[in-house]
């Protein structure tokens, strides 16, 4: 037993982090795997500590994915950077809002949004197939701030599905294809994870050994995910996106109605 975690639990958490890193690198949503694994393996720990450990592991995998995408994909920085800055600021605001509004109240709304995103993507086969940016100048900057602010607040306040929502919004409102949207979403996700860590780390909400072990596995998963996404392109990302969003719908429906 080291740092409150034995080696068998580290193996379980590392495996979960590997798969989470893969999913996050392609379409986001790794929290669907990593957070339940932490709560199951370490039921006696304070939730804030588990969330802090999750964010620490995730930020390394997401940063690696963002870097690899930036080397191979022409990144839409004029959209991505304002969105990332707004997301960073509003993620911290969202974390503070948890104190006066229970996140559970959002579950029915998020379920409806996920169903809408999946239905829209299923019914529009060309959705995200072609990279055709729609905005420039001030309008692009304004829309990027709005999207980043809304998603940043959501990630700080609730969190699950942030990457998938980002991809959908980058395609729907900016005309990106799935590959560019996934690449841009990684930069924004790094910003929201760093903002959350700005709260968790100073307050000691982290399990160092578990966090480092999971971060290593998360990076390994992100290497596999980005390799496959870059090799197979938007079509592959679209399929994984629909699979992950469908899984989210099932989970949110179960949590909402049971």
CSV table of N, CA and C in Angstrom, one decimal, residues 78-236:
chain,number,residue,atom,x,y,z
A,78,UNK,N,-7.1,31.1,-34.7
A,78,UNK,CA,-7.9,32.3,-34.5
A,78,UNK,C,-9.2,32.0,-33.8
A,79,UNK,N,-9.7,30.8,-34.0
A,79,UNK,CA,-10.9,30.4,-33.3
A,79,UNK,C,-10.5,29.7,-32.0
A,80,UNK,N,-9.5,28.9,-32.0
A,80,UNK,CA,-9.1,28.0,-30.9
A,80,UNK,C,-8.6,28.8,-29.7
A,81,UNK,N,-7.7,29.8,-29.9
A,81,UNK,CA,-7.1,30.5,-28.8
A,81,UNK,C,-8.1,31.3,-28.0
A,82,UNK,N,-9.0,32.1,-28.7
A,82,UNK,CA,-10.0,32.9,-27.9
A,82,UNK,C,-10.9,31.9,-27.1
A,83,UNK,N,-11.3,30.8,-27.8
A,83,UNK,CA,-12.2,29.8,-27.1
A,83,UNK,C,-11.5,29.2,-25.9
A,84,UNK,N,-10.2,29.0,-26.0
A,84,UNK,CA,-9.4,28.4,-24.9
A,84,UNK,C,-9.3,29.4,-23.7
A,85,UNK,N,-9.1,30.6,-24.0
A,85,UNK,CA,-8.9,31.7,-23.0
A,85,UNK,C,-10.3,31.8,-22.2
A,86,UNK,N,-11.4,31.9,-23.0
A,86,UNK,CA,-12.7,32.0,-22.4
A,86,UNK,C,-13.0,30.8,-21.5
A,87,UNK,N,-12.7,29.6,-22.1
A,87,UNK,CA,-12.9,28.4,-21.4
A,87,UNK,C,-12.2,28.3,-20.1
A,88,UNK,N,-10.9,28.8,-20.1
A,88,UNK,CA,-10.1,28.8,-18.9
A,88,UNK,C,-10.7,29.6,-17.8
A,89,UNK,N,-11.2,30.8,-18.1
A,89,UNK,CA,-11.8,31.7,-17.2
A,89,UNK,C,-13.1,31.2,-16.6
A,90,UNK,N,-13.9,30.7,-17.5
A,90,UNK,CA,-15.3,30.3,-17.1
A,90,UNK,C,-15.3,28.9,-16.5
A,91,UNK,N,-14.3,28.1,-16.7
A,91,UNK,CA,-14.2,26.9,-16.0
A,91,UNK,C,-14.0,27.1,-14.5
A,92,UNK,N,-13.2,28.0,-14.1
A,92,UNK,CA,-13.1,28.3,-12.7
A,92,UNK,C,-14.4,28.9,-12.1
A,93,UNK,N,-15.1,29.7,-12.9
A,93,UNK,CA,-16.4,30.2,-12.4
A,93,UNK,C,-17.4,29.1,-12.3
A,94,UNK,N,-17.3,28.1,-13.2
A,94,UNK,CA,-18.2,27.0,-13.1
A,94,UNK,C,-17.9,26.2,-11.9
A,95,UNK,N,-16.7,26.0,-11.5
A,95,UNK,CA,-16.3,25.2,-10.3
A,95,UNK,C,-16.8,25.9,-9.1
A,96,UNK,N,-16.8,27.2,-9.0
A,96,UNK,CA,-17.3,28.0,-7.9
A,96,UNK,C,-18.8,27.9,-7.8
A,97,UNK,N,-19.5,27.8,-9.0
A,97,UNK,CA,-21.0,27.7,-9.0
A,97,UNK,C,-21.5,26.5,-8.4
A,98,UNK,N,-20.7,25.4,-8.3
A,98,UNK,CA,-21.2,24.2,-7.7
A,98,UNK,C,-21.7,24.4,-6.3
A,99,UNK,N,-21.2,25.4,-5.6
A,99,UNK,CA,-21.5,25.6,-4.2
A,99,UNK,C,-23.0,26.0,-4.1
A,100,UNK,N,-23.6,26.6,-5.1
A,100,UNK,CA,-25.0,27.1,-4.9
A,100,UNK,C,-26.0,26.5,-5.9
A,101,UNK,N,-25.5,25.6,-6.8
A,101,UNK,CA,-26.5,25.0,-7.7
A,101,UNK,C,-26.0,23.5,-7.9
A,102,UNK,N,-26.8,22.5,-7.4
A,102,UNK,CA,-26.4,21.1,-7.6
A,102,UNK,C,-26.3,20.7,-9.0
A,103,UNK,N,-25.2,20.1,-9.4
A,103,UNK,CA,-25.0,19.7,-10.8
A,103,UNK,C,-26.0,18.7,-11.3
A,104,UNK,N,-26.6,18.0,-10.4
A,104,UNK,CA,-27.6,17.0,-10.8
A,104,UNK,C,-28.8,17.6,-11.5
A,105,UNK,N,-29.1,18.9,-11.2
A,105,UNK,CA,-30.2,19.5,-11.9
A,105,UNK,C,-30.0,19.6,-13.4
A,106,UNK,N,-28.7,19.5,-13.8
A,106,UNK,CA,-28.4,19.6,-15.2
A,106,UNK,C,-28.6,18.3,-16.0
A,107,UNK,N,-28.7,17.2,-15.3
A,107,UNK,CA,-28.7,15.9,-16.0
A,107,UNK,C,-29.8,15.8,-17.1
A,108,UNK,N,-31.1,16.2,-16.8
A,108,UNK,CA,-32.1,16.1,-17.9
A,108,UNK,C,-31.8,16.9,-19.1
A,109,UNK,N,-31.3,18.2,-18.8
A,109,UNK,CA,-31.0,19.1,-20.0
A,109,UNK,C,-29.8,18.5,-20.8
A,110,UNK,N,-28.8,18.0,-20.1
A,110,UNK,CA,-27.6,17.5,-20.8
A,110,UNK,C,-28.0,16.2,-21.6
A,111,UNK,N,-28.9,15.4,-21.1
A,111,UNK,CA,-29.4,14.3,-21.8
A,111,UNK,C,-30.1,14.7,-23.1
A,112,UNK,N,-30.9,15.7,-23.1
A,112,UNK,CA,-31.6,16.2,-24.3
A,112,UNK,C,-30.6,16.8,-25.3
A,113,UNK,N,-29.6,17.5,-24.8
A,113,UNK,CA,-28.6,18.0,-25.7
A,113,UNK,C,-27.8,16.9,-26.4
A,114,UNK,N,-27.5,15.9,-25.7
A,114,UNK,CA,-26.7,14.8,-26.2
A,114,UNK,C,-27.6,14.1,-27.3
A,115,UNK,N,-28.8,13.8,-27.0
A,115,UNK,CA,-29.7,13.2,-28.0
A,115,UNK,C,-29.8,14.1,-29.2
A,116,UNK,N,-29.9,15.4,-29.0
A,116,UNK,CA,-30.0,16.3,-30.2
A,116,UNK,C,-28.8,16.3,-31.0
A,117,UNK,N,-27.6,16.3,-30.4
A,117,UNK,CA,-26.3,16.2,-31.1
A,117,UNK,C,-26.2,14.9,-31.9
A,118,UNK,N,-26.5,13.8,-31.3
A,118,UNK,CA,-26.4,12.5,-32.0
A,118,UNK,C,-27.4,12.5,-33.1
A,119,UNK,N,-28.7,12.9,-32.9
A,119,UNK,CA,-29.7,12.8,-34.0
A,119,UNK,C,-29.3,13.7,-35.2
A,120,UNK,N,-28.7,14.9,-34.9
A,120,UNK,CA,-28.3,15.8,-35.9
A,120,UNK,C,-27.2,15.2,-36.7
A,121,UNK,N,-26.2,14.6,-36.0
A,121,UNK,CA,-25.1,14.0,-36.7
A,121,UNK,C,-25.5,12.8,-37.5
A,122,UNK,N,-26.3,12.0,-37.0
A,122,UNK,CA,-26.8,10.8,-37.7
A,122,UNK,C,-27.6,11.2,-39.0
A,123,UNK,N,-28.4,12.2,-38.9
A,123,UNK,CA,-29.3,12.6,-40.0
A,123,UNK,C,-28.6,13.4,-41.1
A,124,UNK,N,-27.4,13.9,-40.8
A,124,UNK,CA,-26.7,14.7,-41.7
A,124,UNK,C,-25.3,14.0,-42.0
A,125,UNK,N,-25.3,13.2,-43.0
A,125,UNK,CA,-24.1,12.3,-43.2
A,125,UNK,C,-22.9,13.2,-43.7
A,126,UNK,N,-23.2,14.4,-44.2
A,126,UNK,CA,-22.1,15.2,-44.6
A,126,UNK,C,-21.6,16.1,-43.5
A,127,UNK,N,-22.2,16.1,-42.3
A,127,UNK,CA,-21.9,16.9,-41.2
A,127,UNK,C,-20.4,16.6,-40.7
A,128,UNK,N,-19.5,17.6,-40.8
A,128,UNK,CA,-18.2,17.4,-40.4
A,128,UNK,C,-17.3,16.7,-41.4
A,129,UNK,N,-17.8,16.5,-42.6
A,129,UNK,CA,-17.0,15.8,-43.6
A,129,UNK,C,-16.0,16.7,-44.3
A,130,UNK,N,-16.3,18.0,-44.4
A,130,UNK,CA,-15.5,18.9,-45.2
A,130,UNK,C,-15.1,20.1,-44.3
A,131,UNK,N,-13.8,20.5,-44.3
A,131,UNK,CA,-13.4,21.6,-43.5
A,131,UNK,C,-13.6,22.9,-44.3
A,132,UNK,N,-14.6,23.6,-43.9
A,132,UNK,CA,-14.9,24.8,-44.6
A,132,UNK,C,-15.3,25.9,-43.6
A,133,UNK,N,-14.2,26.6,-43.0
A,133,UNK,CA,-14.5,27.6,-41.9
A,133,UNK,C,-15.5,28.7,-42.4
A,134,UNK,N,-16.4,29.1,-41.5
A,134,UNK,CA,-17.5,30.0,-41.9
A,134,UNK,C,-17.3,31.4,-41.5
A,135,UNK,N,-16.4,31.7,-40.5
A,135,UNK,CA,-16.4,33.0,-40.0
A,135,UNK,C,-14.9,33.5,-40.0
A,136,UNK,N,-14.8,34.8,-40.1
A,136,UNK,CA,-13.5,35.5,-40.0
A,136,UNK,C,-13.7,36.8,-39.1
A,137,UNK,N,-12.5,37.3,-38.7
A,137,UNK,CA,-12.5,38.6,-38.1
A,137,UNK,C,-13.2,38.7,-36.8
A,138,UNK,N,-13.9,39.7,-36.5
A,138,UNK,CA,-14.6,40.0,-35.2
A,138,UNK,C,-15.7,38.9,-34.9
A,139,UNK,N,-16.4,38.5,-36.0
A,139,UNK,CA,-17.5,37.5,-35.7
A,139,UNK,C,-16.8,36.2,-35.3
A,140,UNK,N,-15.8,35.8,-35.9
A,140,UNK,CA,-15.1,34.6,-35.5
A,140,UNK,C,-14.6,34.7,-34.0
A,141,UNK,N,-14.0,35.8,-33.7
A,141,UNK,CA,-13.5,36.0,-32.3
A,141,UNK,C,-14.7,36.0,-31.3
A,142,UNK,N,-15.8,36.7,-31.6
A,142,UNK,CA,-16.9,36.7,-30.7
A,142,UNK,C,-17.5,35.3,-30.5
A,143,UNK,N,-17.7,34.6,-31.6
A,143,UNK,CA,-18.3,33.3,-31.5
A,143,UNK,C,-17.4,32.4,-30.7
A,144,UNK,N,-16.1,32.5,-30.9
A,144,UNK,CA,-15.1,31.7,-30.2
A,144,UNK,C,-15.2,31.9,-28.7
A,145,UNK,N,-15.3,33.2,-28.3
A,145,UNK,CA,-15.4,33.5,-26.9
A,145,UNK,C,-16.7,32.9,-26.3
A,146,UNK,N,-17.8,33.0,-27.0
A,146,UNK,CA,-19.1,32.5,-26.5
A,146,UNK,C,-19.0,31.0,-26.3
A,147,UNK,N,-18.5,30.3,-27.4
A,147,UNK,CA,-18.4,28.8,-27.3
A,147,UNK,C,-17.5,28.4,-26.1
A,148,UNK,N,-16.3,29.1,-26.1
A,148,UNK,CA,-15.4,28.8,-25.0
A,148,UNK,C,-15.9,29.0,-23.7
A,149,UNK,N,-16.6,30.2,-23.5
A,149,UNK,CA,-17.2,30.5,-22.2
A,149,UNK,C,-18.2,29.5,-21.7
A,150,UNK,N,-19.1,29.2,-22.6
A,150,UNK,CA,-20.2,28.2,-22.2
A,150,UNK,C,-19.6,26.9,-21.9
A,151,UNK,N,-18.7,26.4,-22.8
A,151,UNK,CA,-18.2,25.0,-22.5
A,151,UNK,C,-17.2,25.0,-21.3
A,152,UNK,N,-16.5,26.1,-21.1
A,152,UNK,CA,-15.6,26.2,-20.0
A,152,UNK,C,-16.4,26.2,-18.7
A,153,UNK,N,-17.5,26.9,-18.6
A,153,UNK,CA,-18.4,26.9,-17.4
A,153,UNK,C,-18.9,25.5,-17.2
A,154,UNK,N,-19.4,24.9,-18.3
A,154,UNK,CA,-20.0,23.5,-18.1
A,154,UNK,C,-18.9,22.6,-17.6
A,155,UNK,N,-17.7,22.6,-18.1
A,155,UNK,CA,-16.6,21.7,-17.7
A,155,UNK,C,-16.3,21.9,-16.2
A,156,UNK,N,-16.2,23.2,-15.8
A,156,UNK,CA,-15.9,23.4,-14.4
A,156,UNK,C,-17.0,23.1,-13.5
A,157,UNK,N,-18.3,23.2,-14.0
A,157,UNK,CA,-19.5,22.9,-13.1
A,157,UNK,C,-19.9,21.5,-13.1
A,158,UNK,N,-19.8,20.8,-14.3
A,158,UNK,CA,-20.3,19.4,-14.4
A,158,UNK,C,-19.3,18.5,-15.0
A,159,UNK,N,-18.9,18.8,-16.3
A,159,UNK,CA,-17.8,18.2,-16.9
A,159,UNK,C,-18.0,17.1,-18.0
A,160,UNK,N,-18.7,16.0,-17.7
A,160,UNK,CA,-18.8,14.9,-18.6
A,160,UNK,C,-19.2,15.3,-20.0
A,161,UNK,N,-18.5,14.8,-21.0
A,161,UNK,CA,-18.9,15.1,-22.4
A,161,UNK,C,-18.4,16.4,-23.0
A,162,UNK,N,-17.5,17.1,-22.2
A,162,UNK,CA,-17.0,18.4,-22.7
A,162,UNK,C,-16.4,18.3,-24.1
A,163,UNK,N,-15.5,17.4,-24.3
A,163,UNK,CA,-14.8,17.3,-25.6
A,163,UNK,C,-15.8,17.0,-26.7
A,164,UNK,N,-16.7,16.1,-26.4
A,164,UNK,CA,-17.7,15.8,-27.5
A,164,UNK,C,-18.6,17.0,-27.8
A,165,UNK,N,-19.0,17.8,-26.8
A,165,UNK,CA,-19.8,19.0,-27.1
A,165,UNK,C,-19.0,20.0,-27.9
A,166,UNK,N,-17.7,20.1,-27.5
A,166,UNK,CA,-16.8,21.0,-28.2
A,166,UNK,C,-16.7,20.7,-29.7
A,167,UNK,N,-16.5,19.4,-30.0
A,167,UNK,CA,-16.4,19.0,-31.4
A,167,UNK,C,-17.7,19.3,-32.2
A,168,UNK,N,-18.8,19.0,-31.6
A,168,UNK,CA,-20.1,19.3,-32.2
A,168,UNK,C,-20.2,20.8,-32.5
A,169,UNK,N,-19.9,21.6,-31.5
A,169,UNK,CA,-20.0,23.1,-31.7
A,169,UNK,C,-19.1,23.6,-32.7
A,170,UNK,N,-17.8,23.1,-32.7
A,170,UNK,CA,-16.8,23.6,-33.7
A,170,UNK,C,-17.3,23.3,-35.1
A,171,UNK,N,-17.9,22.1,-35.3
A,171,UNK,CA,-18.4,21.8,-36.6
A,171,UNK,C,-19.7,22.6,-37.0
A,172,UNK,N,-20.6,22.7,-36.0
A,172,UNK,CA,-21.9,23.3,-36.3
A,172,UNK,C,-21.8,24.8,-36.5
A,173,UNK,N,-21.0,25.5,-35.7
A,173,UNK,CA,-21.0,26.9,-35.8
A,173,UNK,C,-19.8,27.5,-36.5
A,174,UNK,N,-18.7,26.7,-36.7
A,174,UNK,CA,-17.5,27.2,-37.4
A,174,UNK,C,-17.2,26.5,-38.7
A,175,UNK,N,-17.9,25.5,-39.0
A,175,UNK,CA,-17.7,24.8,-40.3
A,175,UNK,C,-16.5,23.9,-40.4
A,176,UNK,N,-15.9,23.5,-39.2
A,176,UNK,CA,-14.8,22.6,-39.2
A,176,UNK,C,-15.2,21.2,-39.6
A,177,UNK,N,-14.3,20.4,-40.1
A,177,UNK,CA,-14.5,18.9,-40.2
A,177,UNK,C,-14.2,18.3,-38.9
A,178,UNK,N,-14.5,17.0,-38.8
A,178,UNK,CA,-14.3,16.3,-37.5
A,178,UNK,C,-12.9,16.3,-37.0
A,179,UNK,N,-11.9,16.1,-38.0
A,179,UNK,CA,-10.5,16.1,-37.6
A,179,UNK,C,-10.1,17.4,-37.0
A,180,UNK,N,-10.4,18.5,-37.7
A,180,UNK,CA,-10.0,19.9,-37.2
A,180,UNK,C,-10.7,20.2,-35.9
A,181,UNK,N,-12.0,19.8,-35.8
A,181,UNK,CA,-12.7,20.1,-34.6
A,181,UNK,C,-12.2,19.4,-33.4
A,182,UNK,N,-11.8,18.1,-33.7
A,182,UNK,CA,-11.1,17.3,-32.6
A,182,UNK,C,-9.8,18.0,-32.2
A,183,UNK,N,-9.0,18.4,-33.1
A,183,UNK,CA,-7.7,19.0,-32.8
A,183,UNK,C,-8.0,20.3,-32.0
A,184,UNK,N,-8.9,21.1,-32.4
A,184,UNK,CA,-9.2,22.4,-31.7
A,184,UNK,C,-9.7,22.1,-30.3
A,185,UNK,N,-10.5,21.1,-30.2
A,185,UNK,CA,-11.1,20.8,-28.9
A,185,UNK,C,-10.1,20.4,-27.8
A,186,UNK,N,-9.0,19.9,-28.3
A,186,UNK,CA,-7.9,19.4,-27.3
A,186,UNK,C,-7.3,20.7,-26.7
A,187,UNK,N,-7.1,21.7,-27.5
A,187,UNK,CA,-6.5,22.9,-26.9
A,187,UNK,C,-7.4,23.5,-25.8
A,188,UNK,N,-8.7,23.6,-26.1
A,188,UNK,CA,-9.6,24.1,-25.2
A,188,UNK,C,-9.7,23.2,-23.9
A,189,UNK,N,-9.7,21.9,-24.1
A,189,UNK,CA,-9.7,21.0,-23.0
A,189,UNK,C,-8.5,21.2,-22.1
A,190,UNK,N,-7.4,21.4,-22.7
A,190,UNK,CA,-6.2,21.7,-21.9
A,190,UNK,C,-6.4,22.9,-21.0
A,191,UNK,N,-7.0,23.9,-21.5
A,191,UNK,CA,-7.2,25.1,-20.8
A,191,UNK,C,-8.2,24.9,-19.6
A,192,UNK,N,-9.3,24.1,-19.9
A,192,UNK,CA,-10.2,23.9,-18.8
A,192,UNK,C,-9.6,23.0,-17.7
A,193,UNK,N,-8.8,22.0,-18.1
A,193,UNK,CA,-8.2,21.1,-17.1
A,193,UNK,C,-7.2,21.9,-16.3
A,194,UNK,N,-6.4,22.8,-16.9
A,194,UNK,CA,-5.5,23.6,-16.1
A,194,UNK,C,-6.2,24.5,-15.1
A,195,UNK,N,-7.4,25.1,-15.5
A,195,UNK,CA,-8.1,25.9,-14.6
A,195,UNK,C,-8.6,25.1,-13.4
A,196,UNK,N,-9.1,23.9,-13.7
A,196,UNK,CA,-9.6,23.1,-12.6
A,196,UNK,C,-8.4,22.7,-11.7
A,197,UNK,N,-7.3,22.4,-12.2
A,197,UNK,CA,-6.1,22.1,-11.4
A,197,UNK,C,-5.7,23.3,-10.6
A,198,UNK,N,-5.9,24.5,-11.1
A,198,UNK,CA,-5.6,25.7,-10.3
A,198,UNK,C,-6.4,25.7,-9.0
A,199,UNK,N,-7.5,25.0,-8.9
A,199,UNK,CA,-8.3,24.9,-7.7
A,199,UNK,C,-7.9,23.7,-6.9
A,200,UNK,N,-7.8,22.5,-7.6
A,200,UNK,CA,-7.5,21.3,-6.9
A,200,UNK,C,-6.1,21.2,-6.2
A,201,UNK,N,-5.1,21.5,-7.0
A,201,UNK,CA,-3.7,21.4,-6.5
A,201,UNK,C,-3.4,22.2,-5.2
A,202,UNK,N,-3.7,23.5,-5.2
A,202,UNK,CA,-3.4,24.2,-4.0
A,202,UNK,C,-4.1,23.7,-2.7
A,203,UNK,N,-5.3,23.1,-2.9
A,203,UNK,CA,-6.1,22.6,-1.8
A,203,UNK,C,-5.7,21.1,-1.5
A,204,UNK,N,-4.7,20.6,-2.2
A,204,UNK,CA,-4.3,19.2,-1.8
A,204,UNK,C,-5.2,18.1,-2.3
A,205,UNK,N,-6.1,18.4,-3.3
A,205,UNK,CA,-7.0,17.4,-3.7
A,205,UNK,C,-6.4,16.6,-4.9
A,206,UNK,N,-5.4,15.7,-4.5
A,206,UNK,CA,-4.8,14.9,-5.5
A,206,UNK,C,-4.1,13.7,-4.8
A,207,UNK,N,-4.1,12.6,-5.4
A,207,UNK,CA,-3.3,11.4,-4.9
A,207,UNK,C,-2.1,11.3,-5.8
A,208,UNK,N,-0.9,11.7,-5.4
A,208,UNK,CA,0.2,11.8,-6.3
A,208,UNK,C,0.6,10.6,-7.0
A,209,UNK,N,0.7,9.4,-6.3
A,209,UNK,CA,1.1,8.2,-7.0
A,209,UNK,C,0.1,7.8,-8.1
A,210,UNK,N,-1.2,7.8,-7.7
A,210,UNK,CA,-2.2,7.4,-8.6
A,210,UNK,C,-2.2,8.4,-9.8
A,211,UNK,N,-2.1,9.7,-9.5
A,211,UNK,CA,-2.2,10.7,-10.6
A,211,UNK,C,-1.0,10.5,-11.6
A,212,UNK,N,0.2,10.3,-11.1
A,212,UNK,CA,1.3,10.1,-12.0
A,212,UNK,C,1.2,8.9,-12.8
A,213,UNK,N,0.8,7.8,-12.2
A,213,UNK,CA,0.6,6.5,-12.9
A,213,UNK,C,-0.5,6.6,-14.0
A,214,UNK,N,-1.6,7.2,-13.6
A,214,UNK,CA,-2.7,7.4,-14.6
A,214,UNK,C,-2.3,8.4,-15.7
A,215,UNK,N,-1.5,9.4,-15.4
A,215,UNK,CA,-1.1,10.3,-16.4
A,215,UNK,C,-0.2,9.7,-17.4
A,216,UNK,N,0.7,8.8,-17.0
A,216,UNK,CA,1.5,8.0,-17.9
A,216,UNK,C,0.7,7.2,-18.9
A,217,UNK,N,-0.3,6.5,-18.3
A,217,UNK,CA,-1.1,5.6,-19.1
A,217,UNK,C,-2.0,6.4,-20.0
A,218,UNK,N,-2.5,7.6,-19.5
A,218,UNK,CA,-3.3,8.5,-20.3
A,218,UNK,C,-2.6,9.0,-21.6
A,219,UNK,N,-1.3,9.3,-21.4
A,219,UNK,CA,-0.5,9.8,-22.5
A,219,UNK,C,-0.3,8.6,-23.5
A,220,UNK,N,-0.1,7.4,-23.0
A,220,UNK,CA,0.0,6.3,-23.9
A,220,UNK,C,-1.3,6.1,-24.8
A,221,UNK,N,-2.4,6.2,-24.1
A,221,UNK,CA,-3.7,6.1,-24.8
A,221,UNK,C,-3.8,7.2,-25.8
A,222,UNK,N,-3.4,8.4,-25.5
A,222,UNK,CA,-3.5,9.5,-26.4
A,222,UNK,C,-2.7,9.4,-27.6
A,223,UNK,N,-1.5,8.7,-27.5
A,223,UNK,CA,-0.6,8.5,-28.6
A,223,UNK,C,-1.3,7.6,-29.6
A,224,UNK,N,-2.0,6.5,-29.1
A,224,UNK,CA,-2.7,5.6,-30.0
A,224,UNK,C,-3.9,6.3,-30.7
A,225,UNK,N,-4.7,7.1,-29.9
A,225,UNK,CA,-5.8,7.8,-30.4
A,225,UNK,C,-5.5,8.8,-31.5
A,226,UNK,N,-4.5,9.6,-31.2
A,226,UNK,CA,-4.1,10.6,-32.2
A,226,UNK,C,-3.6,10.0,-33.5
A,227,UNK,N,-2.8,8.9,-33.3
A,227,UNK,CA,-2.3,8.2,-34.5
A,227,UNK,C,-3.4,7.7,-35.4
A,228,UNK,N,-4.4,7.1,-34.8
A,228,UNK,CA,-5.5,6.5,-35.6
A,228,UNK,C,-6.3,7.7,-36.2
A,229,UNK,N,-6.6,8.7,-35.4
A,229,UNK,CA,-7.4,9.8,-36.0
A,229,UNK,C,-6.7,10.5,-37.1
A,230,UNK,N,-5.4,10.7,-37.0
A,230,UNK,CA,-4.6,11.4,-38.1
A,230,UNK,C,-4.5,10.5,-39.3
A,231,UNK,N,-4.4,9.2,-39.0
A,231,UNK,CA,-4.2,8.2,-40.2
A,231,UNK,C,-5.5,8.1,-40.9
A,232,UNK,N,-6.7,8.0,-40.2
A,232,UNK,CA,-7.9,7.6,-40.9
A,232,UNK,C,-8.8,8.8,-41.1
A,233,UNK,N,-8.5,10.0,-40.5
A,233,UNK,CA,-9.2,11.2,-40.8
A,233,UNK,C,-10.6,11.4,-40.2
A,234,UNK,N,-11.4,12.3,-40.8
A,234,UNK,CA,-12.7,12.7,-40.2
A,234,UNK,C,-13.7,11.6,-40.2
A,235,UNK,N,-13.6,10.7,-41.1
A,235,UNK,CA,-14.6,9.6,-41.1
A,235,UNK,C,-14.5,8.7,-39.9
A,236,UNK,N,-13.2,8.4,-39.5
A,236,UNK,CA,-13.0,7.7,-38.3
A,236,UNK,C,-13.4,8.4,-37.0
